[in-house]
PDB file of C-alpha atoms and ligand atoms in Angstrom:
ATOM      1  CA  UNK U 152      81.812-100.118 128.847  1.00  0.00           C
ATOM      2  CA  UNK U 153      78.495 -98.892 127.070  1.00  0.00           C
ATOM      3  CA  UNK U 154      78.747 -97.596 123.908  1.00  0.00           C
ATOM      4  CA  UNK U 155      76.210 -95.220 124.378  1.00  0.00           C
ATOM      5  CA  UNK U 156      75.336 -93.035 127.188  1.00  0.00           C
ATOM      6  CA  UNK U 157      73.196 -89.838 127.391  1.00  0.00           C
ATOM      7  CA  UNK U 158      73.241 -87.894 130.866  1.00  0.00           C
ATOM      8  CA  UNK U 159      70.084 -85.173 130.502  1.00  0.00           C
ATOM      9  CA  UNK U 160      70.676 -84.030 126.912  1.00  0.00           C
ATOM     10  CA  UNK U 161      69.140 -80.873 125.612  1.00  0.00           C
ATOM     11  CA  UNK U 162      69.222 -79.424 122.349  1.00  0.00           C
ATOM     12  CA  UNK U 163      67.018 -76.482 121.201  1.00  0.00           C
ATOM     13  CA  UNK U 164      66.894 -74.832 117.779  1.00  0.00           C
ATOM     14  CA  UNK U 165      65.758 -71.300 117.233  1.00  0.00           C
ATOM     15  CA  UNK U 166      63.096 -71.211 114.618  1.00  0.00           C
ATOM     16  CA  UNK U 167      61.159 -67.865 113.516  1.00  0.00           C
ATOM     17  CA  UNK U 168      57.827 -68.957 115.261  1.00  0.00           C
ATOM     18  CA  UNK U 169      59.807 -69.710 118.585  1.00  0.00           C
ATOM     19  CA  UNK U 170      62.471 -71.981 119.861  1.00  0.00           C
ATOM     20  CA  UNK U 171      62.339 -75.915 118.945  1.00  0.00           C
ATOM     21  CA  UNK U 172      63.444 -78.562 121.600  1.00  0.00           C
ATOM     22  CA  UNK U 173      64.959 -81.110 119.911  1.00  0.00           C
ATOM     23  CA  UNK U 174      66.301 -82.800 122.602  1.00  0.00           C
ATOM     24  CA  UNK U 175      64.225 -82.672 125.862  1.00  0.00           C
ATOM     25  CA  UNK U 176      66.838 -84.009 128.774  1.00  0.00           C
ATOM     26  CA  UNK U 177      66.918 -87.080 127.216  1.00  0.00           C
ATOM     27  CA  UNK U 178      69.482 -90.197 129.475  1.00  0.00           C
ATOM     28  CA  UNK U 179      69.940 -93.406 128.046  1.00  0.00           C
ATOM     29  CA  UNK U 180      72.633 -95.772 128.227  1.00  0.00           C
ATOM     30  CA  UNK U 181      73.313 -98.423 125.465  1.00  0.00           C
ATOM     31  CA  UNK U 182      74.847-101.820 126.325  1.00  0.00           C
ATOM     32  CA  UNK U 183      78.447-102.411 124.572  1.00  0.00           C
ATOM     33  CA  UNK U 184      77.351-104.634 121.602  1.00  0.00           C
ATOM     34  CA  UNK U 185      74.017-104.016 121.094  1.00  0.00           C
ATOM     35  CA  UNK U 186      72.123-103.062 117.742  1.00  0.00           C
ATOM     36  CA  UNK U 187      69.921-100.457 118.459  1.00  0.00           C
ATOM     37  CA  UNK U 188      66.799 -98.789 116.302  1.00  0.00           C
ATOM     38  CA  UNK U 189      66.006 -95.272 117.440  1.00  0.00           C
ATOM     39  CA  UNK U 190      62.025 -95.001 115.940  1.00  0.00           C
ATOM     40  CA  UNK U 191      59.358 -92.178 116.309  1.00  0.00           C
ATOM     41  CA  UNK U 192      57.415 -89.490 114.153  1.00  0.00           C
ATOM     42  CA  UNK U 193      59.060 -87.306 112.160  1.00  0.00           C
ATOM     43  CA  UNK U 194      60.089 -84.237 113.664  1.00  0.00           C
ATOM     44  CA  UNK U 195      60.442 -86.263 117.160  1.00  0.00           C
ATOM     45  CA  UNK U 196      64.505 -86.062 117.488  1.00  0.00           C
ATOM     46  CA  UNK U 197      65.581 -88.917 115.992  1.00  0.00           C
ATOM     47  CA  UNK U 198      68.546 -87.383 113.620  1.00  0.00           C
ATOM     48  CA  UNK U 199      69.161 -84.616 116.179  1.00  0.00           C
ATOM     49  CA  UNK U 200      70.128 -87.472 119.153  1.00  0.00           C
ATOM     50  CA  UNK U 201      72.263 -89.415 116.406  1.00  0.00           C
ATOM     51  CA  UNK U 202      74.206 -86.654 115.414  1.00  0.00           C
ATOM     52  CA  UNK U 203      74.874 -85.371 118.829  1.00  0.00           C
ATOM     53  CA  UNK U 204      76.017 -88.852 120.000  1.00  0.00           C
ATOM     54  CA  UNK U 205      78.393 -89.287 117.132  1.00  0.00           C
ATOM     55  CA  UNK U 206      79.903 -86.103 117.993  1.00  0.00           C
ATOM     56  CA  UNK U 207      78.434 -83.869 114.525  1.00  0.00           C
ATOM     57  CA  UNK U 208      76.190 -81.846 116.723  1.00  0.00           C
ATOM     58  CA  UNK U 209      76.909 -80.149 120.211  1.00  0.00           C
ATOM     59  CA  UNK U 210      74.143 -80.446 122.628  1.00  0.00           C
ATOM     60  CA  UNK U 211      73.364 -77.264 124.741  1.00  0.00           C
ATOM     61  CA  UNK U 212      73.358 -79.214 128.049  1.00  0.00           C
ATOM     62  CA  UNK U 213      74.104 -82.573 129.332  1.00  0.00           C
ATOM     63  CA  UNK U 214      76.762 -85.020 128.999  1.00  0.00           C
ATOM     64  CA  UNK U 215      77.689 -87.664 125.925  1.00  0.00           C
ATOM     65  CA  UNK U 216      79.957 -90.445 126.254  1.00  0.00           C
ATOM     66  CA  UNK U 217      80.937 -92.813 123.349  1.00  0.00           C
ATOM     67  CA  UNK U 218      82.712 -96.361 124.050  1.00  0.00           C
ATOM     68  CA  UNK U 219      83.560 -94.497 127.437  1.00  0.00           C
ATOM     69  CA  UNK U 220      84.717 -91.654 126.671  1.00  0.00           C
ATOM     70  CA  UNK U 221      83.249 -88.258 126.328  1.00  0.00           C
ATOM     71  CA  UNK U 222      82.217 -86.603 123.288  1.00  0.00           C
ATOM     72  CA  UNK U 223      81.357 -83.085 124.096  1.00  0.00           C
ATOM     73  CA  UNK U 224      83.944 -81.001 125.523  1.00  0.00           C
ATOM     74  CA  UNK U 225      86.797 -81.733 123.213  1.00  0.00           C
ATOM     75  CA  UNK U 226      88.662 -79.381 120.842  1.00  0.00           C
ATOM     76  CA  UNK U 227      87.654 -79.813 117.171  1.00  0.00           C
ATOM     77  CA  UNK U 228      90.570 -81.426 116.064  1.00  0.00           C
ATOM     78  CA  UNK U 229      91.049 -83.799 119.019  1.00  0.00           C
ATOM     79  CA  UNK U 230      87.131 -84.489 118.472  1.00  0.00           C
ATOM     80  CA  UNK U 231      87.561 -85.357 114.953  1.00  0.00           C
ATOM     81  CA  UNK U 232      90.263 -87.940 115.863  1.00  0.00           C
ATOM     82  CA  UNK U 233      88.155 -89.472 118.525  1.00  0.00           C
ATOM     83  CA  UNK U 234      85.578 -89.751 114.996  1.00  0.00           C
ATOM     84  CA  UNK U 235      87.611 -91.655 113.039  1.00  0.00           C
ATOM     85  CA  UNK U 236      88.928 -94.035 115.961  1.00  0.00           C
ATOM     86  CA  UNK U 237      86.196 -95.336 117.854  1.00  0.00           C
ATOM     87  CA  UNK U 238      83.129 -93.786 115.625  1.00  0.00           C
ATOM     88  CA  UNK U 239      81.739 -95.227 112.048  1.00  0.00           C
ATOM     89  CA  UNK U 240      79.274 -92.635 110.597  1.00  0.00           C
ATOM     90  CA  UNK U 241      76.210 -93.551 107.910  1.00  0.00           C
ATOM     91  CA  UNK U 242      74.710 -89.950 107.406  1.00  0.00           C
ATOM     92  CA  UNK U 243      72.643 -89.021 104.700  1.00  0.00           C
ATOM     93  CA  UNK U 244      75.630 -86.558 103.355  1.00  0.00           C
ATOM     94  CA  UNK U 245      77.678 -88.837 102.449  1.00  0.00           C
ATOM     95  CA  UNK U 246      80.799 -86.770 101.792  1.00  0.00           C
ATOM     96  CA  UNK U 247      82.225 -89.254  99.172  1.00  0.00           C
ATOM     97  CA  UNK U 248      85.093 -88.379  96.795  1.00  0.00           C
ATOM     98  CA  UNK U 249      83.547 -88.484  93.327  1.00  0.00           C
ATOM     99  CA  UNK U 250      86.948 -88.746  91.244  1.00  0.00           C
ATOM    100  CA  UNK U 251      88.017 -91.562  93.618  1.00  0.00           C
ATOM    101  CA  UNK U 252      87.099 -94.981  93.174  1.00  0.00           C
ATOM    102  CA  UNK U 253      84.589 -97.024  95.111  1.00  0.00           C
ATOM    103  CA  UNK U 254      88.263 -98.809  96.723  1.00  0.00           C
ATOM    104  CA  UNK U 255      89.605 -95.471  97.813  1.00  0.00           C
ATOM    105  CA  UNK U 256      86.414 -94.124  99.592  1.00  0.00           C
ATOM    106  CA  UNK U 257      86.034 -97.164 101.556  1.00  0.00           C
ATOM    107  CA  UNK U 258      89.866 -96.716 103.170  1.00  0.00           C
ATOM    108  CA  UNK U 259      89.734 -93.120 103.227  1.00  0.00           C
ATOM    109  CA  UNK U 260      88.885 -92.600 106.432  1.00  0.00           C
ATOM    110  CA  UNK U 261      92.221 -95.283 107.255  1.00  0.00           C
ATOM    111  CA  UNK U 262      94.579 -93.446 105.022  1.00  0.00           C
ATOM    112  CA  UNK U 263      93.469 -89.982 106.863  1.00  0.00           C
ATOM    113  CA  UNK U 264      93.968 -91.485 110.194  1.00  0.00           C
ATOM    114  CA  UNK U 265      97.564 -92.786 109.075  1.00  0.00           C
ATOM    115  CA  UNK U 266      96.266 -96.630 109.795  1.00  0.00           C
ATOM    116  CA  UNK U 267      97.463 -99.118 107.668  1.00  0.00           C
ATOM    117  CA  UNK U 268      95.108-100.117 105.046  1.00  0.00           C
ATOM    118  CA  UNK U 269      93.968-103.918 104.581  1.00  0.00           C
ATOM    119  CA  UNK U 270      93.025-103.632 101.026  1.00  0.00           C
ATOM    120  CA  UNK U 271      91.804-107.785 100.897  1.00  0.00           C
ATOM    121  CA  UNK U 272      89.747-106.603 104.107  1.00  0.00           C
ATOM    122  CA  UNK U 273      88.077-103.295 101.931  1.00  0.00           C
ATOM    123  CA  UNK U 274      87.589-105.364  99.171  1.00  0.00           C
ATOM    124  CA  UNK U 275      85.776-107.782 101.267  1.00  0.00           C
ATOM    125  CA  UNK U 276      83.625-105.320 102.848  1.00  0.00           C
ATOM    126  CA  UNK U 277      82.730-104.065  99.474  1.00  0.00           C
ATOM    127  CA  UNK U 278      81.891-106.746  97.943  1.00  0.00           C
ATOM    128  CA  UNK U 279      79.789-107.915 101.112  1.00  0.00           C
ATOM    129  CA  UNK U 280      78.138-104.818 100.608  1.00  0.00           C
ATOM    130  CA  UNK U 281      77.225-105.501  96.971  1.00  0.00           C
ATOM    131  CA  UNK U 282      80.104-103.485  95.501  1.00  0.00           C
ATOM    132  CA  UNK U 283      81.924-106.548  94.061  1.00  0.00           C
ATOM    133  CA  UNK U 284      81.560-105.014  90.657  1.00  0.00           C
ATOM    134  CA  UNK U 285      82.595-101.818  91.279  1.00  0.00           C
ATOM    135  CA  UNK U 286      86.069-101.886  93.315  1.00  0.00           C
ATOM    136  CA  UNK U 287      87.288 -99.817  90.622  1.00  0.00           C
ATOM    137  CA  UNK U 288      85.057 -97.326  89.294  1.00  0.00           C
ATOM    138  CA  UNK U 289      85.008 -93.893  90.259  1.00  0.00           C
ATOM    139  CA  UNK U 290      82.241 -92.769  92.266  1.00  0.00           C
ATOM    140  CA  UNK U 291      80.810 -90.499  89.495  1.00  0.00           C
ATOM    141  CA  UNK U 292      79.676 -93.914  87.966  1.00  0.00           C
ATOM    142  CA  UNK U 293      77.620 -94.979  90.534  1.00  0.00           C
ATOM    143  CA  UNK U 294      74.007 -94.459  91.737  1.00  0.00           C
ATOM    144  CA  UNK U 295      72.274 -93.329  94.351  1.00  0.00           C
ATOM    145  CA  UNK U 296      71.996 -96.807  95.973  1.00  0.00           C
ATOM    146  CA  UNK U 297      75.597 -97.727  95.601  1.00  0.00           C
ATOM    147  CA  UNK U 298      76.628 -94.587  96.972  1.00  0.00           C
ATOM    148  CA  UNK U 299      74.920 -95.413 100.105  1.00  0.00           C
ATOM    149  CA  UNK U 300      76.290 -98.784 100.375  1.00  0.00           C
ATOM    150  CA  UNK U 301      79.607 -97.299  99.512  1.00  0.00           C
ATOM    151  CA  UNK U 302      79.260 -95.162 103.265  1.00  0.00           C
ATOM    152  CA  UNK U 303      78.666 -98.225 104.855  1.00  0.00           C
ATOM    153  CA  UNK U 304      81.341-100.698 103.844  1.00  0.00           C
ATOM    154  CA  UNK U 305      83.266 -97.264 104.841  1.00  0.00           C
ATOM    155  CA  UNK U 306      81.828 -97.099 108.151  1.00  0.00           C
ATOM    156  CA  UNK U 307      82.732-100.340 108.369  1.00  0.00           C
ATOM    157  CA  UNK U 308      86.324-101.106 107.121  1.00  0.00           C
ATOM    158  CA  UNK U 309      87.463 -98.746 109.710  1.00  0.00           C
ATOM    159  CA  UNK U 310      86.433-101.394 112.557  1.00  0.00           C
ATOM    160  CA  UNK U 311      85.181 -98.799 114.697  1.00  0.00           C
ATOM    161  CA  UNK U 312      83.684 -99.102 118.240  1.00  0.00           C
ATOM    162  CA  UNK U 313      80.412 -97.890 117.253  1.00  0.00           C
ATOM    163  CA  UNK U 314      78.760 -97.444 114.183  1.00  0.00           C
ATOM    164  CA  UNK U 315      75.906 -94.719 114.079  1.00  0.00           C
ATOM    165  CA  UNK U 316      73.579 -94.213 111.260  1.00  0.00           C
ATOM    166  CA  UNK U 317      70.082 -92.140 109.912  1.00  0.00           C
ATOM    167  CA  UNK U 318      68.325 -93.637 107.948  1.00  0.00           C
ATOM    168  CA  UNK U 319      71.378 -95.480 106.146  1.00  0.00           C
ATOM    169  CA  UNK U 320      68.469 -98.220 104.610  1.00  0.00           C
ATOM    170  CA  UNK U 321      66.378 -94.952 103.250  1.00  0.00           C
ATOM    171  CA  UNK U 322      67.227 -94.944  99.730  1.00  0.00           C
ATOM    172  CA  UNK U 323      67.843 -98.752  99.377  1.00  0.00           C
ATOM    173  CA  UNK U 324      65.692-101.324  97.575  1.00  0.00           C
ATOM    174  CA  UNK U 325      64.452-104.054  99.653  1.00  0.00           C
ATOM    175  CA  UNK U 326      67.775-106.808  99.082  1.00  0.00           C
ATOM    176  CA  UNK U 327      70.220-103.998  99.201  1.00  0.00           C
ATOM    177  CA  UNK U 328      68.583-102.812 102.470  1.00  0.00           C
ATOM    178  CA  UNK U 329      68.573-106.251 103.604  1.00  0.00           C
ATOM    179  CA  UNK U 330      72.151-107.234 102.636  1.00  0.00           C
ATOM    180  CA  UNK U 331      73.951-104.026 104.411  1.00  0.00           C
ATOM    181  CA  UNK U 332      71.077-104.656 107.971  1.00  0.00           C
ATOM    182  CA  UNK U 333      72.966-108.337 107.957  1.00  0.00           C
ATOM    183  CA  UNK U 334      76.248-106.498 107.167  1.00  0.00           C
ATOM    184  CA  UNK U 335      75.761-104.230 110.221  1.00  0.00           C
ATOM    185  CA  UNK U 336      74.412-107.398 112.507  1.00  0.00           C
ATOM    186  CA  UNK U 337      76.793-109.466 111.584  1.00  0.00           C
ATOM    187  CA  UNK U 338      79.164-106.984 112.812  1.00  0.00           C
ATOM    188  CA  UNK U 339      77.727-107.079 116.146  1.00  0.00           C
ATOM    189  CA  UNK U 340      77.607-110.690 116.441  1.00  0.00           C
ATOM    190  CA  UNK U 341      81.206-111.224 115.096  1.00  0.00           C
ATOM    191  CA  UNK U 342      83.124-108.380 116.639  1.00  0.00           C
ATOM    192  CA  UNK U 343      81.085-107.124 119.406  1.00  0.00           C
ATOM    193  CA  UNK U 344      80.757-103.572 117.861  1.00  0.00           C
ATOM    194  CA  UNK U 345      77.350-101.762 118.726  1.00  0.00           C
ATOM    195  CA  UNK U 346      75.036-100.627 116.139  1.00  0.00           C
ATOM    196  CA  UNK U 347      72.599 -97.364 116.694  1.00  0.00           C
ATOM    197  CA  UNK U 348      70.234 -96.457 114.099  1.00  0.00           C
ATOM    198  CA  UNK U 349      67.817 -93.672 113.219  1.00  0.00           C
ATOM    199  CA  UNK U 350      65.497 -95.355 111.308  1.00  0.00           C
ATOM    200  CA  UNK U 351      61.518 -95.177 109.646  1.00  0.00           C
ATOM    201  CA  UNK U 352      61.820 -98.520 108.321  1.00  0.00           C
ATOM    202  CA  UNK U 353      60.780-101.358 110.044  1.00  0.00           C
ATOM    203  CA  UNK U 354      62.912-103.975 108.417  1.00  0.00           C
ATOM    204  CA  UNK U 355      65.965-101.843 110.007  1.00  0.00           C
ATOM    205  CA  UNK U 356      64.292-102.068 113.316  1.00  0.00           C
ATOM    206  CA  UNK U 357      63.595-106.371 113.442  1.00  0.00           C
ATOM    207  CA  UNK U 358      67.441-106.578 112.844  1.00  0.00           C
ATOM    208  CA  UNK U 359      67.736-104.336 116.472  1.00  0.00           C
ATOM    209  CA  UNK U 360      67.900-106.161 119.649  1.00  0.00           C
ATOM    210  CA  UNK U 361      66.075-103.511 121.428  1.00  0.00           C
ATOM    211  CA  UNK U 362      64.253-100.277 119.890  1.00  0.00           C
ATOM    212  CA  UNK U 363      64.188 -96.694 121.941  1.00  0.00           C
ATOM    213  CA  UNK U 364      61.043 -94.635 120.480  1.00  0.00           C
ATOM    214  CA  UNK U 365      61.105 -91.125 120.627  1.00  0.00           C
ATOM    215  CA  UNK U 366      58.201 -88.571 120.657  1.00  0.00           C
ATOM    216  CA  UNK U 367      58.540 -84.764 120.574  1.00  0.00           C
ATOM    217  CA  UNK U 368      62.532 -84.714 121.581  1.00  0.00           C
ATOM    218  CA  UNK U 369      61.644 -86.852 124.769  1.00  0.00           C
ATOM    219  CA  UNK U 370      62.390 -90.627 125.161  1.00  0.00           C
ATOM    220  CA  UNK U 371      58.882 -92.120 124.867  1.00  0.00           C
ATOM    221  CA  UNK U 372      59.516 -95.880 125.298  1.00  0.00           C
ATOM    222  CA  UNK U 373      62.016 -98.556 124.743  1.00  0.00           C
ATOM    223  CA  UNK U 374      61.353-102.078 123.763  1.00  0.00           C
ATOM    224  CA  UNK U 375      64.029-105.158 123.849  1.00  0.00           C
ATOM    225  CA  UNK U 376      63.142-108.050 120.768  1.00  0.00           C
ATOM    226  CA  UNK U 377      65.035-111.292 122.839  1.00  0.00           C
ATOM    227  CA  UNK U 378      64.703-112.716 118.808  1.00  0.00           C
ATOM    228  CA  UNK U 379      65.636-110.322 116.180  1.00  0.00           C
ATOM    229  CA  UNK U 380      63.625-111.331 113.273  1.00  0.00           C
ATOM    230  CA  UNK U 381      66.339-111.496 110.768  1.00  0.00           C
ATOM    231  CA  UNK U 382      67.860-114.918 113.279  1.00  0.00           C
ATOM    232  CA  UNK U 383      64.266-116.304 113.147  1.00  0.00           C
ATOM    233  CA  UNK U 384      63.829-116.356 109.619  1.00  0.00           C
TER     234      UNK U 384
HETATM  235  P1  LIG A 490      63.623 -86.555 113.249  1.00  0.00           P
HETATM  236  O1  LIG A 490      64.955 -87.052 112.863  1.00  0.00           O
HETATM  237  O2  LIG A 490      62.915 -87.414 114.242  1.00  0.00           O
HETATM  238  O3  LIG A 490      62.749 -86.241 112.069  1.00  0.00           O
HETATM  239  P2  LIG A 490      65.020 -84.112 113.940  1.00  0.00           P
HETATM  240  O4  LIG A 490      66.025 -84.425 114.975  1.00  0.00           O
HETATM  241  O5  LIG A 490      65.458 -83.956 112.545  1.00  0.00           O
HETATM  242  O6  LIG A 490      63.824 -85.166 114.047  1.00  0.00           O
HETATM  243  O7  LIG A 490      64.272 -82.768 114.340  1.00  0.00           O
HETATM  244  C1  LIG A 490      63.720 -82.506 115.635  1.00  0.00           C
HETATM  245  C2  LIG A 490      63.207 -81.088 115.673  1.00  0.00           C
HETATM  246  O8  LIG A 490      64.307 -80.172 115.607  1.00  0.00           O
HETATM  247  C3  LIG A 490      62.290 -80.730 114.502  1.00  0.00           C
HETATM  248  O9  LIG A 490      61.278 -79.868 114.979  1.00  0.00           O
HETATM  249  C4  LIG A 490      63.217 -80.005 113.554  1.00  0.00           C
HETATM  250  O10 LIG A 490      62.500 -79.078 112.789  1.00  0.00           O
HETATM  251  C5  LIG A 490      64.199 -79.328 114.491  1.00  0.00           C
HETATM  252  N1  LIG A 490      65.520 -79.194 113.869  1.00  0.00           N
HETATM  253  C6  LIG A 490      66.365 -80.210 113.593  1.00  0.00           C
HETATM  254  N2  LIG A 490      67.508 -79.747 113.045  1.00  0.00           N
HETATM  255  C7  LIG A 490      67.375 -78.407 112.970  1.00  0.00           C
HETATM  256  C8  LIG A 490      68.206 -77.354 112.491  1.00  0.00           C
HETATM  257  N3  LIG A 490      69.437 -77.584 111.999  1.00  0.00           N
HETATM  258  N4  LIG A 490      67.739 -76.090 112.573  1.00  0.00           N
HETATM  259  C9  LIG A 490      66.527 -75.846 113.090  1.00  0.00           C
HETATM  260  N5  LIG A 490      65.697 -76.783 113.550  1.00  0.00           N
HETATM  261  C10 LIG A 490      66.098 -78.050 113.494  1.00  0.00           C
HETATM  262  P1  LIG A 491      70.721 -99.361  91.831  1.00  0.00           P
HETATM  263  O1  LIG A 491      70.024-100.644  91.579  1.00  0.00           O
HETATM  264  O2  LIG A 491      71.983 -99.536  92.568  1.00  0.00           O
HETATM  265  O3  LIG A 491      69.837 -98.274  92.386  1.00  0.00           O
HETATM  266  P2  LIG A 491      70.404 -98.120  89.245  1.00  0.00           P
HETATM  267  O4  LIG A 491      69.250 -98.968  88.831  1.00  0.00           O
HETATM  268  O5  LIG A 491      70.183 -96.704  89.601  1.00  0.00           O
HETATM  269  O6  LIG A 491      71.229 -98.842  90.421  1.00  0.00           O
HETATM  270  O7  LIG A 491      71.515 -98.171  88.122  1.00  0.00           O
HETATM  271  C1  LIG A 491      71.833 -99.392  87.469  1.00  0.00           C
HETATM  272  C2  LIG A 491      73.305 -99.375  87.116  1.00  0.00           C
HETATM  273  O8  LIG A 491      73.628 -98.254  86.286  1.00  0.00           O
HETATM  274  C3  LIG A 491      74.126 -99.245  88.385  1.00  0.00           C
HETATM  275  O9  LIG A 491      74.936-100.379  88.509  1.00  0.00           O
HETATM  276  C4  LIG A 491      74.940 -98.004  88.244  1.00  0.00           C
HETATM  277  O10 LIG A 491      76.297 -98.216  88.498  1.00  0.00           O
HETATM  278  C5  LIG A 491      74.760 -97.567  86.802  1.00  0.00           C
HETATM  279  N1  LIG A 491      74.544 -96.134  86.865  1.00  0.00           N
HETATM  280  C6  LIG A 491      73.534 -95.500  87.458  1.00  0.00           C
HETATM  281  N2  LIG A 491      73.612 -94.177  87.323  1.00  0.00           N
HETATM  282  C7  LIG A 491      74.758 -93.957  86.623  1.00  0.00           C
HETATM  283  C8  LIG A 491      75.431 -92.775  86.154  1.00  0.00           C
HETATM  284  N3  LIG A 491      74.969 -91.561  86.403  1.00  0.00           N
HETATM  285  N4  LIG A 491      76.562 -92.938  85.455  1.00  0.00           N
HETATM  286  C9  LIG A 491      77.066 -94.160  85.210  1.00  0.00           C
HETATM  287  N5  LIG A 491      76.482 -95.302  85.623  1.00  0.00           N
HETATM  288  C10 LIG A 491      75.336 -95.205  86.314  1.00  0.00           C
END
């Protein structure tokens, strides 16, 4: 299966000065496994394509299928279990509990979907994410850059098909940003789970084994590195 594919995908917004496309018919398919950067100007779609593929956004037309199986289409509820199945999330909201600690917020999404929780395995994950200190403080404790890296040993622990993110290296220093990029690749190396990214930063995109580029809500260009740069170094 792919993990990603986009049949024609429109999505307009309505904006004072006229309507927006967002989204100009935009098809592409994404191999299972893969680590993919989605790169291009601000303003060119990039967040707007994430979101509808994991299923935060409804496009107006065209069809969306995730690890096989359609996203669009489905009841909110039935939707939202589909989410926390097959669907890891890195979003600049990061909707963490801030009277839970770091420990909690990581297995949240496990205890909400009534899985049972590896707490070794979230530790782990944590701690691979730089956390190791901080199992046990409460998310009011932390900063900015540990918040971040707490939604992504989140997104992870919850072994999901396919992890989508925007941005998720924005607010990082350059070994934090580094040390979650390996996270995610390793991810894909180890356990075959596919990686798509909205992403400014290049360092983000070298880790990608093959970068779509986007340019005014249309798919302007896609580019496959055989060598991701992180292996090379
Ligand atoms: P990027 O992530 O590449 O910066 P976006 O997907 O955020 O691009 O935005 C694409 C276009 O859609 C922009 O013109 C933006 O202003 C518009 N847009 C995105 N989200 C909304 C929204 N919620 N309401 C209105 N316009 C939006
Ligand atoms: P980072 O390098 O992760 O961006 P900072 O330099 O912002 O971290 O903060 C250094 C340390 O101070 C961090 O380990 C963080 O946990 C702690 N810290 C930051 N902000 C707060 C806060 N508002 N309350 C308690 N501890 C904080």
């Amino acid at each position: 299966t792919e993990a990603l594919r986009m049949v024609s995908v429109r999505k307009a917004y309505g904006h004072p000065e006229g309507e927006v496309t967002a989204l100009d018919r935009v098809s592409l398919s994404l191999p299972a496994g893969s680590f993919t950067a989605v790169m291009g100007p601000s303003g060119s779609g990039k967040s707007t394509l994430i979101e509808c593929a994991a299923g935060l956004d409804t496009p107006d037309t065209g069809v969306v299928v995730v690890d096989g199986a359609q996203v669009a289409g489905r009841g909110e509820e039935e939707l939202a279990k589909f989410r926390r199945q097959r669907i890891g999330s890195i979003f600049q909201q990061f909707d963490l509990v801030e009277t839970e600690t770091v420990l909690a917020n990581v297995t949240l999404p496990l205890r909400t979907a009534g899985k049972r929780v590896d707490t070794s395995y979230a530790e782990h994950i944590a701690t691979q994410a730089g956390l190791g200190g901080r199992l046990h403080h409460l998310l009011a404790e932390l900063s900015d850059s540990e918040r971040q890296r707490v939604a992504i040993a989140r997104a992870l622990v919850a072994n999901p098909s396919v992890i989508f993110g925007d941005e998720p290296t924005g607010g990082l220093d350059p070994d934090s940003a580094r040390n979650v990029l390996e996270l995610l690749s390793h991810s894909v190396r180890q356990f075959g789970q596919s990686v798509v990214l909205a992403t400014h930063d290049p360092v983000a995109a070298s880790y990608a084994d093959s970068v779509v580029f986007m340019a005014d809500g249309k798919l302007a260009g896609c580019l496959h590195q055989p060598t991701p740069a992180a292996v090379a170094e």
